PDB file of C-alpha atoms in Angstrom:
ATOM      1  CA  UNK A 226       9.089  23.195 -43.870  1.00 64.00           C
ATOM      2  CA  UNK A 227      11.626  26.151 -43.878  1.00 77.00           C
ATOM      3  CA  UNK A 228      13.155  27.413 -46.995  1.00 82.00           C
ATOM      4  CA  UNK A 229      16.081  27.683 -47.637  1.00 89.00           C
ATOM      5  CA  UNK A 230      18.125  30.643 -48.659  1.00 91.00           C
ATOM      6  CA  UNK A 231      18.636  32.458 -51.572  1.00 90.00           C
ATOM      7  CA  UNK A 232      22.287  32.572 -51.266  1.00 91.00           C
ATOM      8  CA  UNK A 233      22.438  28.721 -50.656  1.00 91.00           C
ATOM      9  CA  UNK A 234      20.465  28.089 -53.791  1.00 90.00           C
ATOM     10  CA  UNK A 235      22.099  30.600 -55.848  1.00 89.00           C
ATOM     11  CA  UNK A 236      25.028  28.354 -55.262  1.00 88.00           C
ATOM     12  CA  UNK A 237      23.781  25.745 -57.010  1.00 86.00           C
ATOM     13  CA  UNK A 238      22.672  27.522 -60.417  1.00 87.00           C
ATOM     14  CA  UNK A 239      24.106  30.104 -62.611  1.00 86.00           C
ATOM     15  CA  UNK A 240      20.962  32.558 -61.897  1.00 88.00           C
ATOM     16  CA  UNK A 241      17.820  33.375 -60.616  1.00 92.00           C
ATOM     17  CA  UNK A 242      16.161  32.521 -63.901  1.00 91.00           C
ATOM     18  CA  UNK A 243      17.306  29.411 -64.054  1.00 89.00           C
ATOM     19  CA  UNK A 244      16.374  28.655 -60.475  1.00 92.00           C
ATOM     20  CA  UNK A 245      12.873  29.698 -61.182  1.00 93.00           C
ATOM     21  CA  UNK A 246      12.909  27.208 -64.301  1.00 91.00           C
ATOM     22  CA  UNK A 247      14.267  24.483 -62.368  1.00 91.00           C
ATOM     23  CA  UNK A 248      12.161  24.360 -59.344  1.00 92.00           C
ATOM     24  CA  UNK A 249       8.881  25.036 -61.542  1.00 93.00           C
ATOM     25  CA  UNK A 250      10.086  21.857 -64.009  1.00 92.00           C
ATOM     26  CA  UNK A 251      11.205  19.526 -60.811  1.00 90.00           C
ATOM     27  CA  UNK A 252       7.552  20.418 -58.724  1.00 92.00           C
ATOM     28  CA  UNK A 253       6.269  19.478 -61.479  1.00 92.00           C
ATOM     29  CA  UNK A 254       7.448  16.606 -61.639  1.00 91.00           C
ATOM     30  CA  UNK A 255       6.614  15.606 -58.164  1.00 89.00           C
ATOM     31  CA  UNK A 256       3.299  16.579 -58.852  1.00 89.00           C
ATOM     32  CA  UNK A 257       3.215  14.102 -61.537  1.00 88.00           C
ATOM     33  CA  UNK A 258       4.733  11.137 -59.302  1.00 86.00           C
ATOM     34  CA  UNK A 259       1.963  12.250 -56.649  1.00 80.00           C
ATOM     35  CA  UNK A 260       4.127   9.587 -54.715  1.00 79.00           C
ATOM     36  CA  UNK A 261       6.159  12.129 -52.444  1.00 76.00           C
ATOM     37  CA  UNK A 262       5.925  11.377 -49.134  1.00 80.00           C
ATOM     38  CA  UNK A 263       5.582  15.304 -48.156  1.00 78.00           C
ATOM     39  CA  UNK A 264       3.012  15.517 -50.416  1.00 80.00           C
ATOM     40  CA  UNK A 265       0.799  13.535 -47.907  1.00 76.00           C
ATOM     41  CA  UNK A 266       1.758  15.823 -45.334  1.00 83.00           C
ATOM     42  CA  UNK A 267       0.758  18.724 -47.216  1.00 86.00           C
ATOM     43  CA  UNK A 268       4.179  20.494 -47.981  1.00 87.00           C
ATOM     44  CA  UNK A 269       3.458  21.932 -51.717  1.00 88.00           C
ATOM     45  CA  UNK A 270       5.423  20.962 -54.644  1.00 89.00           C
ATOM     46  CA  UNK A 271       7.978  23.875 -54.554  1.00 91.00           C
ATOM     47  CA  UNK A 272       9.072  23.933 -51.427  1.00 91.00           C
ATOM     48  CA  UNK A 273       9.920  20.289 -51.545  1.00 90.00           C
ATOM     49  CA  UNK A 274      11.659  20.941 -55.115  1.00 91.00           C
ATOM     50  CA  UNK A 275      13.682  23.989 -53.649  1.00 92.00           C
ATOM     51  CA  UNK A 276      14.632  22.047 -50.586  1.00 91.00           C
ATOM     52  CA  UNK A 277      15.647  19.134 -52.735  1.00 90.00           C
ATOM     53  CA  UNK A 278      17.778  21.303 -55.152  1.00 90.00           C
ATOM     54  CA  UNK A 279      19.562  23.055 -51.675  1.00 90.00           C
ATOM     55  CA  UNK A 280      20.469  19.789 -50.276  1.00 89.00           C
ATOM     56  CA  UNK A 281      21.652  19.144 -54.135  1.00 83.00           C
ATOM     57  CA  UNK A 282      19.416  15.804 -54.250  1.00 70.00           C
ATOM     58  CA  UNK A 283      18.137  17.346 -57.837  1.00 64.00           C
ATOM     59  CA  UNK A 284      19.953  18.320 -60.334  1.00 65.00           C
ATOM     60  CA  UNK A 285      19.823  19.871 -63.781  1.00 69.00           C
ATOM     61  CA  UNK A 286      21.702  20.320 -67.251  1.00 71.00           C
ATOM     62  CA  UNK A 287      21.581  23.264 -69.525  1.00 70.00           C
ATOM     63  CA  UNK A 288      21.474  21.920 -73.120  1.00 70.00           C
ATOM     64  CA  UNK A 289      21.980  24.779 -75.153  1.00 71.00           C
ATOM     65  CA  UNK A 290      19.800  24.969 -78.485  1.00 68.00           C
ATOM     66  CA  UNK A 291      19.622  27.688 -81.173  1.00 63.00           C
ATOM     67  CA  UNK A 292      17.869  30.455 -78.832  1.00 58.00           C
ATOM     68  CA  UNK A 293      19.593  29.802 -75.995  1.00 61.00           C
ATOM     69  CA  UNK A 294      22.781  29.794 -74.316  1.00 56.00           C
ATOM     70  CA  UNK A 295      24.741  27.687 -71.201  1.00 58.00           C
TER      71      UNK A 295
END
């Protein structure tokens, strides 16, 4: 599987932190579901998370709390 680029996923988020922070909490969840059909084929976690956040299949929402901000 080919990743994709850093300019299409900075696109999608407001930085590179939360990029990082995104993809580590969504392969993480696919870890969890185990039921990925990549997973089978051996394609790790986080390249199936930053290929699903590319294609914008994933998604995320800054809720801002008392250290930090959105």
């Amino acid at each position: 599987m080919k990743q994709p680029s850093l300019d299409k996923l900075m696109e999608k988020v407001d930085s590179k932190y939360t990029l990082v922070i995104v993809v580590a909490k969504r392969a993480r969840a696919i870890m969890e579901e185990g039921k990925h059909e990549d997973l089978a084929r051996g394609v790790k976690s986080v390249s199936i998370s930053l290929e699903e956040i590319s294609r914008s299949t994933s998604a995320y929402e800054c809720i801002p709390d008392e250290h930090t901000l959105c």
